[in-house]
XYZ file of C-alpha atoms in Angstrom:
740
model
C 1.928 26.258 15.407
C 0.152 27.294 18.609
C -0.548 25.891 21.933
C -3.506 26.444 24.602
C -4.904 25.071 27.268
C -8.450 24.381 28.444
C -11.562 22.541 29.294
C -13.639 20.562 26.969
C -17.238 22.129 27.781
C -19.058 20.613 25.208
C -18.789 17.338 22.586
C -20.567 18.575 19.370
C -19.630 15.904 16.757
C -18.047 13.082 16.992
C -17.136 10.422 14.004
C -17.361 7.114 15.916
C -15.003 5.565 13.530
C -11.814 7.436 12.732
C -12.265 9.743 15.996
C -13.025 13.070 14.124
C -14.348 15.719 16.734
C -15.726 18.986 16.887
C -15.863 20.702 20.099
C -15.654 24.024 22.609
C -13.275 24.289 25.022
C -12.712 26.864 27.680
C -9.716 28.628 27.532
C -8.857 31.714 29.711
C -12.597 31.673 29.968
C -12.932 32.090 26.312
C -15.186 29.357 24.282
C -13.033 28.403 21.243
C -14.347 25.652 18.795
C -11.831 22.897 18.065
C -11.514 20.624 15.636
C -9.582 17.512 15.355
C -8.812 13.476 16.293
C -9.639 13.124 19.726
C -10.740 9.246 20.361
C -11.414 9.075 23.854
C -11.668 12.845 25.254
C -14.246 14.135 27.141
C -16.192 16.489 28.434
C -14.689 18.187 31.614
C -11.450 16.867 30.624
C -8.515 19.316 30.748
C -6.507 19.439 27.564
C -3.060 20.763 26.447
C -3.594 21.257 22.727
C -0.869 22.543 19.579
C -2.551 23.364 16.414
C -3.330 26.494 14.423
C -6.313 28.714 14.117
C -7.933 28.469 11.095
C -10.931 30.154 9.410
C -13.902 27.647 8.035
C -15.533 29.210 5.127
C -18.972 27.986 6.965
C -18.289 27.947 10.858
C -15.611 30.673 11.370
C -12.965 30.122 13.366
C -11.827 27.037 14.848
C -8.801 25.746 16.338
C -7.481 22.765 14.247
C -5.837 20.380 16.989
C -2.730 18.662 15.497
C -1.326 17.171 19.097
C -2.847 17.348 22.295
C -2.541 15.825 25.919
C -5.208 15.174 28.642
C -4.044 16.442 31.789
C -5.076 15.983 35.475
C -7.248 18.537 36.594
C -5.669 21.113 38.866
C -7.700 22.930 41.518
C -11.292 22.226 42.605
C -13.081 24.469 39.712
C -11.559 22.184 37.376
C -12.515 19.125 39.373
C -15.782 20.241 39.337
C -16.099 21.007 35.948
C -15.066 17.330 35.112
C -17.777 15.585 37.321
C -20.428 17.838 35.904
C -19.234 17.399 32.037
C -21.632 14.273 32.431
C -18.318 11.983 32.262
C -20.036 10.134 35.125
C -22.968 9.071 35.041
C -25.562 9.944 37.800
C -23.493 13.214 38.606
C -24.916 16.378 37.320
C -23.836 20.236 38.030
C -25.452 20.316 41.845
C -24.628 17.334 43.053
C -20.405 17.591 41.599
C -20.927 21.246 43.632
C -21.912 19.490 46.480
C -19.041 16.737 46.805
C -16.359 18.842 45.856
C -17.423 21.111 48.789
C -17.188 18.861 50.913
C -14.156 17.016 49.735
C -11.973 19.998 48.168
C -8.927 19.004 46.215
C -9.036 15.780 47.996
C -12.018 14.546 45.752
C -10.604 12.319 43.475
C -8.601 10.446 45.816
C -11.652 10.136 48.068
C -13.780 8.594 44.785
C -10.886 6.200 44.453
C -9.183 5.204 47.522
C -12.520 6.035 49.951
C -16.068 5.609 47.929
C -17.777 4.938 51.011
C -17.439 8.336 52.072
C -19.653 9.653 49.111
C -22.615 8.859 51.117
C -21.838 12.031 53.352
C -23.220 13.834 50.457
C -26.921 14.395 50.567
C -28.663 12.388 47.789
C -26.069 9.569 46.867
C -26.898 6.003 48.598
C -24.000 3.242 49.069
C -24.879 1.803 45.589
C -24.486 4.936 43.936
C -21.394 5.814 45.624
C -19.873 2.232 43.931
C -20.903 2.654 41.380
C -19.663 6.371 40.460
C -16.174 4.487 42.198
C -16.171 2.083 39.750
C -16.539 4.530 36.887
C -14.070 6.261 38.211
C -11.890 3.351 38.050
C -12.206 2.937 34.679
C -11.262 6.193 33.075
C -8.318 6.648 35.399
C -7.090 3.357 34.341
C -7.190 4.883 30.601
C -6.260 8.633 31.677
C -3.267 7.459 33.452
C -2.469 5.030 30.466
C -2.388 7.685 28.440
C -0.576 10.179 30.242
C 1.740 7.684 30.551
C 2.032 6.601 27.008
C 2.260 10.423 26.063
C 5.555 10.816 28.248
C 7.196 8.675 25.871
C 6.429 10.706 22.705
C 3.512 8.395 21.679
C 0.669 10.113 19.716
C -2.791 9.594 21.021
C -4.406 7.663 18.246
C -1.070 5.546 18.653
C -1.891 5.432 22.711
C -5.617 4.304 22.290
C -4.033 1.222 19.844
C -1.828 0.081 22.617
C -4.581 0.694 25.705
C -6.766 -1.125 23.840
C -4.433 -4.104 22.842
C -2.915 -4.695 26.397
C -4.466 -2.368 29.165
C -2.788 -1.924 32.616
C -0.321 -4.382 31.281
C 1.178 -1.938 29.457
C 3.116 -0.336 32.384
C 5.136 -3.728 32.601
C 5.498 -4.347 28.428
C 7.210 -1.024 27.916
C 9.705 -1.217 31.068
C 10.662 -4.983 29.851
C 9.955 -5.243 26.346
C 8.781 -2.507 24.116
C 9.995 -4.186 21.063
C 6.639 -6.409 21.971
C 4.689 -3.721 20.260
C 6.162 -3.766 16.767
C 5.296 -7.283 16.586
C 1.777 -7.104 18.313
C 0.588 -3.955 17.272
C 0.235 -3.093 13.165
C 1.770 1.034 12.423
C 4.171 0.521 15.526
C 7.276 -0.709 13.808
C 10.765 -1.006 15.388
C 11.605 2.717 14.681
C 8.867 3.348 17.257
C 9.321 1.235 19.712
C 13.392 1.774 19.588
C 12.449 5.327 20.073
C 10.504 4.001 23.245
C 12.725 1.616 24.718
C 15.503 4.308 24.650
C 13.481 6.665 26.849
C 12.499 4.065 28.775
C 16.163 3.388 29.302
C 16.597 -0.398 27.461
C 20.295 -1.223 26.828
C 21.204 -0.953 23.050
C 22.694 -4.622 23.401
C 19.789 -5.901 25.101
C 18.149 -9.634 23.226
C 14.750 -7.923 22.934
C 16.285 -5.142 20.505
C 18.724 -7.256 18.643
C 15.925 -9.868 17.674
C 13.267 -7.432 16.719
C 16.249 -5.265 15.097
C 16.415 -8.469 13.028
C 13.209 -9.239 12.340
C 12.585 -5.548 10.570
C 15.714 -5.734 8.722
C 14.379 -9.227 7.306
C 10.940 -7.315 7.033
C 12.624 -4.127 5.268
C 14.150 -6.276 2.734
C 11.004 -7.200 1.653
C 10.213 -3.444 0.311
C 13.335 -3.964 -2.062
C 11.360 -7.320 -3.323
C 13.560 -9.777 -1.274
C 11.968 -12.973 0.456
C 14.699 -13.692 2.446
C 18.809 -12.259 2.896
C 21.693 -14.241 3.183
C 23.055 -14.694 6.724
C 25.898 -13.069 6.390
C 24.484 -10.008 4.984
C 21.570 -9.809 7.623
C 23.870 -9.865 10.299
C 25.645 -6.797 8.488
C 22.587 -4.589 7.763
C 21.574 -5.539 11.394
C 24.619 -4.349 12.845
C 24.345 -1.219 10.804
C 20.923 -0.492 11.950
C 21.391 -0.773 15.476
C 24.550 0.251 15.596
C 26.316 -2.713 17.566
C 29.686 -4.505 16.898
C 30.950 -6.489 19.391
C 27.660 -8.563 19.891
C 27.195 -12.306 19.094
C 23.971 -11.748 16.422
C 24.251 -15.047 15.104
C 23.448 -16.661 18.633
C 20.770 -14.990 18.221
C 19.573 -15.693 15.046
C 19.696 -19.578 15.779
C 17.679 -18.843 18.860
C 14.670 -17.027 16.731
C 15.293 -20.154 14.624
C 14.611 -22.456 17.633
C 11.402 -20.222 18.496
C 10.502 -20.419 14.653
C 10.455 -17.212 13.631
C 13.099 -17.330 11.408
C 13.688 -20.304 8.871
C 17.157 -21.263 8.007
C 17.826 -23.064 5.082
C 21.168 -24.092 3.563
C 21.605 -24.023 -0.181
C 24.475 -23.978 -2.540
C 25.362 -20.334 -2.120
C 24.803 -20.359 1.722
C 22.408 -20.078 4.363
C 19.149 -18.379 3.371
C 17.338 -16.203 6.626
C 13.532 -16.082 5.880
C 10.551 -15.235 8.491
C 8.510 -17.548 8.840
C 5.573 -16.193 6.919
C 8.111 -15.394 3.555
C 9.344 -19.517 4.135
C 6.141 -21.218 4.391
C 4.412 -18.542 1.512
C 7.342 -19.788 -1.198
C 6.923 -23.352 0.203
C 3.162 -23.580 0.124
C 3.458 -21.667 -3.456
C 5.285 -23.978 -5.354
C 3.617 -26.725 -3.754
C -0.002 -25.341 -5.241
C 1.559 -24.797 -8.409
C 3.185 -28.200 -8.555
C -0.444 -29.774 -7.876
C -2.228 -27.372 -10.807
C 0.647 -28.414 -13.318
C -2.136 -31.645 -14.656
C -1.256 -33.468 -18.009
C -4.485 -32.950 -19.585
C -4.997 -35.530 -22.459
C -7.280 -34.433 -25.864
C -6.935 -36.099 -29.103
C -4.454 -33.186 -31.077
C -6.953 -33.564 -34.524
C -10.407 -32.570 -32.104
C -7.933 -29.776 -31.336
C -7.112 -28.827 -34.491
C -10.605 -28.939 -35.932
C -11.823 -26.903 -32.743
C -8.999 -24.075 -33.616
C -9.802 -24.187 -37.285
C -13.594 -23.379 -36.582
C -12.567 -20.574 -34.026
C -10.519 -19.035 -36.211
C -12.622 -18.658 -38.888
C -15.190 -17.349 -36.170
C -12.755 -14.552 -34.914
C -11.835 -13.805 -38.664
C -8.314 -14.316 -37.736
C -5.588 -16.889 -38.802
C -3.518 -17.617 -35.571
C 0.681 -18.283 -36.301
C 2.326 -21.310 -35.170
C 2.998 -20.120 -31.644
C -0.380 -18.861 -31.020
C -1.874 -22.172 -31.968
C 0.818 -23.905 -30.346
C -0.365 -21.897 -26.935
C -4.280 -22.821 -27.605
C -3.194 -26.298 -27.428
C -1.401 -25.898 -24.598
C -3.710 -24.436 -22.294
C -6.138 -27.714 -23.681
C -3.283 -29.740 -22.563
C -1.902 -28.544 -19.041
C -3.325 -27.467 -15.834
C -0.954 -24.758 -15.848
C 0.648 -22.494 -18.756
C 2.787 -19.571 -19.053
C 2.342 -17.133 -22.142
C 5.284 -14.367 -22.479
C 5.938 -11.957 -24.903
C 6.864 -8.921 -25.926
C 5.128 -6.221 -27.238
C 3.156 -7.025 -30.522
C 3.812 -10.624 -30.599
C -0.029 -11.099 -30.216
C -0.895 -11.642 -26.686
C -4.180 -10.636 -26.531
C -5.377 -12.358 -29.975
C -3.601 -15.215 -27.700
C -5.774 -14.761 -24.619
C -8.982 -14.213 -26.978
C -8.454 -17.451 -28.899
C -7.877 -19.378 -25.526
C -11.109 -17.827 -23.965
C -12.927 -18.358 -26.903
C -12.185 -22.015 -27.018
C -13.110 -22.814 -23.306
C -16.364 -21.007 -23.570
C -17.169 -23.283 -26.668
C -16.534 -26.217 -24.621
C -19.404 -24.245 -21.826
C -16.293 -23.620 -19.032
C -16.623 -20.988 -16.844
C -13.489 -18.515 -17.501
C -12.624 -15.951 -15.338
C -10.273 -13.187 -16.432
C -8.011 -10.980 -14.007
C -5.103 -8.808 -13.746
C -2.875 -7.223 -10.516
C -4.036 -3.354 -10.805
C -7.775 -1.706 -12.129
C -5.820 -0.389 -14.648
C -4.367 -3.910 -16.037
C -7.773 -5.240 -15.818
C -10.075 -2.585 -17.507
C -7.452 -2.930 -20.685
C -7.693 -6.373 -20.664
C -11.654 -5.836 -20.766
C -11.539 -3.565 -23.704
C -8.983 -6.219 -25.409
C -11.532 -9.143 -25.058
C -14.989 -8.190 -24.605
C -15.615 -9.392 -21.142
C -15.212 -8.183 -17.796
C -11.739 -8.285 -16.231
C -11.057 -7.769 -12.422
C -8.178 -7.125 -10.635
C -7.182 -10.260 -8.833
C -8.469 -8.486 -5.334
C -11.769 -8.305 -6.779
C -11.608 -11.863 -8.247
C -10.508 -12.976 -4.793
C -13.274 -10.856 -2.838
C -11.291 -9.014 -0.601
C -12.629 -8.645 2.663
C -11.410 -5.423 4.083
C -10.387 -7.397 6.995
C -6.452 -7.707 7.556
C -5.428 -11.338 9.144
C -3.575 -10.922 12.431
C -0.482 -10.417 10.583
C -2.155 -7.280 9.183
C -1.975 -9.149 5.607
C -4.899 -9.498 3.091
C -7.744 -11.586 4.224
C -9.959 -12.714 1.149
C -13.823 -14.534 1.119
C -12.461 -17.011 -1.856
C -9.650 -19.393 -0.131
C -9.294 -23.194 0.236
C -12.729 -23.249 2.057
C -14.562 -21.268 -0.556
C -12.870 -21.595 -3.746
C -13.293 -19.703 -7.261
C -16.399 -21.309 -8.867
C -14.147 -21.137 -12.583
C -12.920 -24.087 -15.115
C -10.332 -21.579 -16.086
C -8.515 -18.594 -14.891
C -6.009 -16.448 -17.130
C -4.479 -13.783 -15.240
C -2.370 -10.954 -17.561
C 0.356 -9.073 -16.688
C 2.210 -11.611 -14.344
C 5.326 -9.574 -13.907
C 3.434 -7.450 -11.386
C 2.219 -10.248 -9.031
C 4.286 -10.331 -6.014
C 4.448 -13.771 -4.007
C 1.774 -12.901 -1.514
C -0.733 -11.667 -4.159
C 0.367 -15.432 -5.824
C 0.300 -17.452 -2.978
C -3.805 -16.112 -2.636
C -5.254 -16.486 -5.904
C -3.324 -20.346 -5.645
C -5.498 -21.131 -2.578
C -8.833 -19.815 -4.302
C -8.073 -23.024 -6.989
C -8.907 -26.376 -6.652
C -6.773 -29.404 -8.550
C -8.344 -29.602 -11.787
C -8.654 -25.693 -12.380
C -6.744 -24.502 -15.549
C -4.527 -21.464 -14.446
C -3.226 -19.908 -18.249
C 0.019 -16.655 -16.788
C 0.560 -14.306 -19.368
C 2.947 -11.574 -18.726
C 6.405 -9.667 -20.240
C 9.466 -11.609 -18.668
C 11.300 -9.267 -19.657
C 9.196 -6.439 -17.328
C 10.545 -4.931 -14.460
C 9.407 -7.478 -11.333
C 6.677 -6.925 -9.121
C 6.850 -3.841 -6.892
C 6.255 -6.596 -3.632
C 8.494 -9.147 -2.581
C 9.604 -12.056 -5.155
C 10.063 -12.628 -8.524
C 6.691 -15.134 -9.637
C 6.906 -14.842 -13.128
C 10.982 -15.540 -13.690
C 11.297 -17.917 -11.182
C 8.254 -20.149 -12.619
C 9.642 -20.066 -15.869
C 13.224 -20.561 -14.723
C 12.327 -23.624 -12.807
C 11.425 -25.256 -15.991
C 9.011 -27.514 -14.533
C 5.623 -25.176 -16.565
C 4.503 -25.404 -19.892
C 6.209 -22.289 -21.122
C 4.767 -20.981 -24.745
C 7.186 -17.902 -26.253
C 5.474 -15.844 -28.784
C 8.389 -13.990 -30.752
C 6.913 -12.897 -34.038
C 6.275 -9.395 -34.609
C 2.736 -9.164 -36.066
C 2.610 -6.316 -39.350
C 0.447 -3.947 -37.582
C 2.734 -3.897 -34.484
C 5.653 -3.465 -37.091
C 4.434 -0.312 -37.926
C 4.984 1.341 -34.589
C 8.309 2.917 -33.706
C 7.421 2.064 -30.181
C 6.687 -1.638 -30.695
C 10.098 -2.320 -32.288
C 12.455 -0.024 -30.506
C 10.961 -1.769 -27.601
C 12.560 -4.937 -29.325
C 15.358 -3.568 -30.093
C 16.087 -2.235 -26.601
C 15.394 -5.951 -25.184
C 17.609 -7.424 -28.256
C 20.748 -5.202 -26.860
C 20.519 -2.428 -30.356
C 20.906 0.843 -30.564
C 17.912 3.045 -31.432
C 16.428 5.093 -34.636
C 16.430 8.495 -33.058
C 16.557 10.164 -35.930
C 13.278 11.878 -34.820
C 11.204 10.612 -38.787
C 8.306 8.742 -36.742
C 5.276 10.341 -35.633
C 5.212 8.233 -32.079
C 8.929 8.167 -30.501
C 11.136 11.342 -30.394
C 14.338 12.325 -28.332
C 14.450 15.918 -27.828
C 18.082 16.268 -26.939
C 19.027 18.041 -23.540
C 21.627 17.383 -21.620
C 21.150 19.514 -17.978
C 18.207 19.321 -15.689
C 17.064 23.304 -16.069
C 16.861 22.942 -19.745
C 15.600 19.252 -19.419
C 12.239 20.967 -17.331
C 11.479 23.840 -19.763
C 11.177 20.924 -22.591
C 8.676 18.704 -20.285
C 6.729 21.875 -19.940
C 6.697 22.261 -23.597
C 6.122 18.980 -24.408
C 3.091 19.079 -22.299
C 1.353 22.018 -22.854
C 2.401 23.229 -26.493
C 3.674 20.409 -28.201
C 2.084 16.925 -27.405
C -1.832 18.044 -27.293
C -2.188 18.931 -30.866
C -0.050 16.403 -32.116
C -1.673 13.493 -30.922
C -4.835 14.351 -29.430
C -4.514 14.327 -26.068
C -5.077 16.025 -22.854
C -2.175 17.710 -20.383
C -3.125 15.410 -17.903
C -3.310 12.557 -19.790
C 0.251 12.723 -20.921
C 2.770 10.482 -18.103
C 5.941 11.596 -17.111
C 7.667 8.517 -15.772
C 11.347 8.776 -14.071
C 13.666 6.134 -13.185
C 14.346 8.149 -9.582
C 12.723 9.463 -7.003
C 15.325 12.386 -5.984
C 16.803 15.196 -7.770
C 15.712 17.691 -9.989
C 14.786 15.511 -12.195
C 13.090 12.865 -9.588
C 9.446 12.324 -8.785
C 9.479 14.688 -5.483
C 10.742 18.016 -7.339
C 9.148 17.042 -10.811
C 5.807 16.743 -8.889
C 6.420 20.215 -7.667
C 7.086 21.887 -10.986
C 4.592 19.851 -12.744
C 1.468 20.775 -10.485
C 2.428 24.624 -10.529
C 1.949 24.082 -14.859
C -1.045 21.886 -14.499
C -2.631 22.677 -11.714
C -1.703 26.407 -10.148
C -3.766 27.517 -7.017
C -6.539 29.272 -7.294
C -9.133 30.669 -4.863
C -11.947 28.475 -6.196
C -10.059 25.437 -5.358
C -9.924 23.893 -1.892
C -6.389 22.983 -0.489
C -4.293 20.789 2.517
C -1.127 21.371 3.606
C 1.303 17.790 4.379
C 4.265 18.514 5.628
C 6.109 20.454 2.421
C 3.181 19.019 0.001
C -0.118 20.771 -0.931
C -2.804 18.683 -1.812
C -5.223 20.592 -3.897
C -8.529 19.697 -5.726
C -7.611 18.804 -9.188
C -4.554 16.938 -8.390
C -3.518 13.605 -9.919
C -2.924 11.396 -7.291
C -1.567 8.002 -6.649
C -2.278 5.503 -4.084
C 1.208 4.011 -2.394
C 0.654 1.668 0.013
C -2.083 -1.248 -0.537
C -4.918 -0.234 2.082
C -7.216 -3.045 2.591
C -9.975 -1.410 4.512
C -10.841 1.606 2.793
C -13.935 2.209 1.427
C -14.761 2.972 -1.823
C -18.095 3.450 -3.784
C -19.400 3.824 -7.469
C -21.543 6.265 -8.122
C -24.222 6.994 -11.508
C -24.827 10.336 -12.842
C -27.336 10.861 -10.006
C -24.509 10.633 -7.549
C -26.399 7.254 -6.392
C -24.250 4.580 -5.087
C -24.519 1.588 -7.568
C -21.375 -1.019 -6.102
C -19.241 -0.597 -3.305
C -16.290 -2.682 -1.711
C -12.917 -2.234 0.180
C -9.266 -1.861 -1.022
C -7.601 0.807 -2.591
C -4.017 -0.156 -3.934
C -0.160 0.620 -4.343
C -0.092 2.509 -7.871
C -3.997 3.272 -8.023
C -4.073 6.942 -9.856
C -7.096 9.578 -9.628
C -7.859 12.887 -9.185
C -8.777 15.245 -6.346
C -12.523 15.926 -6.103
C -12.990 17.466 -3.485
C -10.988 18.916 -0.131
C -14.009 19.232 2.634
C -11.989 21.080 5.723
C -14.268 20.987 8.598
C -15.146 17.019 7.844
C -11.286 16.626 7.326
C -11.714 14.617 4.456
C -10.253 14.377 0.712
C -12.509 12.721 -2.139
C -10.694 11.081 -4.474
C -11.679 9.815 -7.965
C -9.775 6.886 -9.804
C -9.262 6.241 -13.491
C -11.778 3.147 -12.839
C -14.722 5.410 -11.540
C -13.987 4.281 -7.983
C -14.564 7.279 -5.136
C -12.678 7.025 -1.688
C -13.012 9.387 0.973
C -9.728 9.691 2.936
C -9.439 11.384 6.328
C -6.457 14.060 6.697
C -4.896 11.148 8.786
C -4.963 8.955 5.734
C -3.352 11.376 3.146
C 0.354 10.355 3.855
C -0.844 7.062 1.606
C -1.279 9.317 -1.400
C 1.315 11.076 -3.342
C 1.185 13.591 -6.041
C 1.394 11.505 -9.921
C 1.844 14.048 -12.320
C 5.303 12.292 -12.887
C 6.101 8.866 -11.532
C 8.620 6.129 -11.265
C 8.658 3.827 -14.437
C 8.748 1.288 -11.625
C 4.905 2.307 -10.301
C 4.103 2.376 -13.633
C 3.595 -1.443 -14.368
C 0.819 -2.429 -16.147
C -0.575 0.826 -16.999
C -0.959 1.736 -20.182
C -0.783 5.828 -20.866
C -1.604 7.607 -24.421
C 1.695 9.476 -24.208
C 4.857 9.140 -22.217
C 7.797 11.637 -21.588
C 10.955 9.805 -19.508
C 13.525 12.427 -18.844
C 16.864 10.879 -19.184
C 19.547 12.779 -18.999
C 21.957 10.969 -16.185
C 21.253 8.677 -13.432
C 22.772 5.816 -10.628
C 23.651 2.831 -12.721
C 21.723 0.443 -10.728
C 18.334 2.521 -11.687
C 19.546 3.125 -15.279
C 19.341 -0.105 -16.991
C 17.967 -2.287 -20.036
C 14.918 -3.658 -18.152
C 13.624 0.073 -16.876
C 13.922 1.504 -20.351
C 12.197 -1.199 -21.876
C 9.465 -1.189 -19.494
C 9.356 2.869 -19.757
C 8.673 2.422 -23.102
C 6.161 -0.378 -23.495
C 3.576 1.970 -21.124
C 3.102 4.286 -23.729
C 0.249 4.265 -26.725
C 0.617 6.843 -29.268
C 3.607 8.496 -28.316
C 7.161 8.291 -26.224
C 9.123 11.253 -25.711
C 12.531 10.865 -24.130
C 14.410 14.231 -22.886
C 17.815 13.661 -22.711
C 21.178 12.274 -24.027
C 21.496 9.602 -26.543
C 24.309 8.281 -24.929
C 22.430 7.762 -21.268
C 19.689 5.729 -23.619
C 22.576 3.988 -25.379
C 24.579 3.331 -21.516
C 21.231 1.785 -20.234
C 20.527 -0.626 -23.131
C 24.054 -1.908 -22.699
C 23.509 -1.685 -18.506
C 21.752 -5.757 -18.336
C 22.337 -5.380 -14.697
C 19.397 -6.011 -12.974
C 18.949 -4.978 -9.289
C 19.195 -8.700 -7.327
C 16.191 -9.714 -5.824
C 16.773 -13.107 -3.232
C 13.729 -15.740 -3.704
C 13.657 -19.416 -3.493
C 10.624 -20.111 -5.059
C 12.421 -21.616 -8.194
C 13.955 -23.759 -5.590
C 10.853 -25.088 -3.433
C 9.375 -25.152 -6.929
C 12.434 -28.074 -7.933
C 12.295 -29.626 -4.965
C 8.537 -30.351 -5.368
C 9.227 -31.365 -9.004
C 11.709 -34.115 -8.450
C 9.685 -35.392 -5.651
C 6.721 -36.004 -7.938
C 9.324 -37.019 -10.857
């Protein structure tokens, strides 16, 4: 990194949406082209800039700004340059020279404190003097606020957002309670607020800090799938976070409960502590599920005749459980269908779809991810949408920074039946949003594999609903003849039943390559991807998905992606790159979105590169290929699997990571032609039956395990799952009891 200081001479270009700016700056009498995100910088301002020189293929040498600080003009030359820049309307170069010649270094003070004296300058009227003073006052407030925030290490981007939110109130807020920033401004979490507080001099045992820490711990628990924490665990985690011991945290929990920021519920296992949002999300989800769960009445003989006619049209005979599923879909407002691979879930969905279509009902099909929706469309022949698209994502988050949908209780879906596949992936927030868009009388059919890993987001919706016993559940158990020929299907069921696998490598779709250390495993993965699998199962190397239980270590996601990028997409002069921290993004890279971004815009283009569809929202787990890197515009274009094209600014690249290797958890809802799983060793909490089962069921043509028989068998025997603290089941039973 280099540091330069100079005056902004000319703003050549600025993107009004993201602040990306191209400008010329005068540094030690030399003109330098600078590029970067500089939202509020104006011509004439003095900047201290940190960054590096780059050679743009079209525009030549440029200084790429990573960080900058606005500085007060130091001398009469700087003051005159600022006033002459056009930053203050009405003052040109000649007038700026006369003002500075008259007032010298005292110019800014005169304008701010004695603006009437500007009338001493030829060409300035009383009205113009007032106007100049007013403009300078407005700019002074922003300039001083930015300088004030920068001294606490707050980036320019965050400084702008803080100033826009609070204006001149920032001085009081930062000195009294900087933790308010974490509550009010999306993108500023507890950690940033705590760093600011330490610099401001807030005591480590301040009430503000403890309350903010409690809320942060509860919010972070959501990243592990929890909707609440037991009270004692919350206290222990908060003490650890804040590094405080002799403080009565219990008192602060009670205070926050009185303020309705936290909800406390006494259950058999102890006191459960929720954020207000999580408690009411679970509560309202339970209420809406109960309201949908209406028993309908249709004569058995009528249903039987229609099913028989439908079987004849489809050319398929339903088994007993599949027929039961159709009957219960007709007779219940809410139905859950669960079953493992090869048990006929797709056939059952098709039968239900056909039945309701013949009744002239409007049926909507949905799944949590783009990949899952695409698979559902291919299996049914009807359009299936992501749940986000079905609910018409607005792209505008609510006050809490959460998703806003255009379909809700005020504008419900115009559907008689909604069928949702891959329900194990649906978290409590998405389920809540879906239910808000359904009116009583709409039939809801939820299809999923209860033995899959739970959702990435908080909650265990499918599991809690099934365990509540409040809803009709049909379990498909028969493995159909065609599926029974698949070693993938049969081994998946053996895993689920706790039985050892057939690892004799006699079948063409399930193998184990026995390796006992990371180095030889890496060599085997390379050989499988580049030599063995492509010709044997007719796939391209990019179609083969490496999936691992872990993020860290030689066989974890992070190091595997570095290794596989070098093999599958090595550097070339013709391929543009962008380095972000220690990660290199390159044209042709396989990447994955790692957080929900409801405001990212996408479009689908036809073969003439004309947009035929547009929308907003890219979601955790979406995968694609980097199609273009534009260093001048500082953008990266990603083409996702469902043909959506998304343009990221360089600053948004933290939302992407390489996807040559992914965690098994992130593979949910997806299906890949071939899967390679390195399973040499790992933490017991990760290496369990649930994880192995999910990984195996993601493959369509071939599963290859690189590792040891013992590790695989240990995973099958390890039935332990990471405990999720959720109370949806409890809330459902409360409503169920009231109705009964």
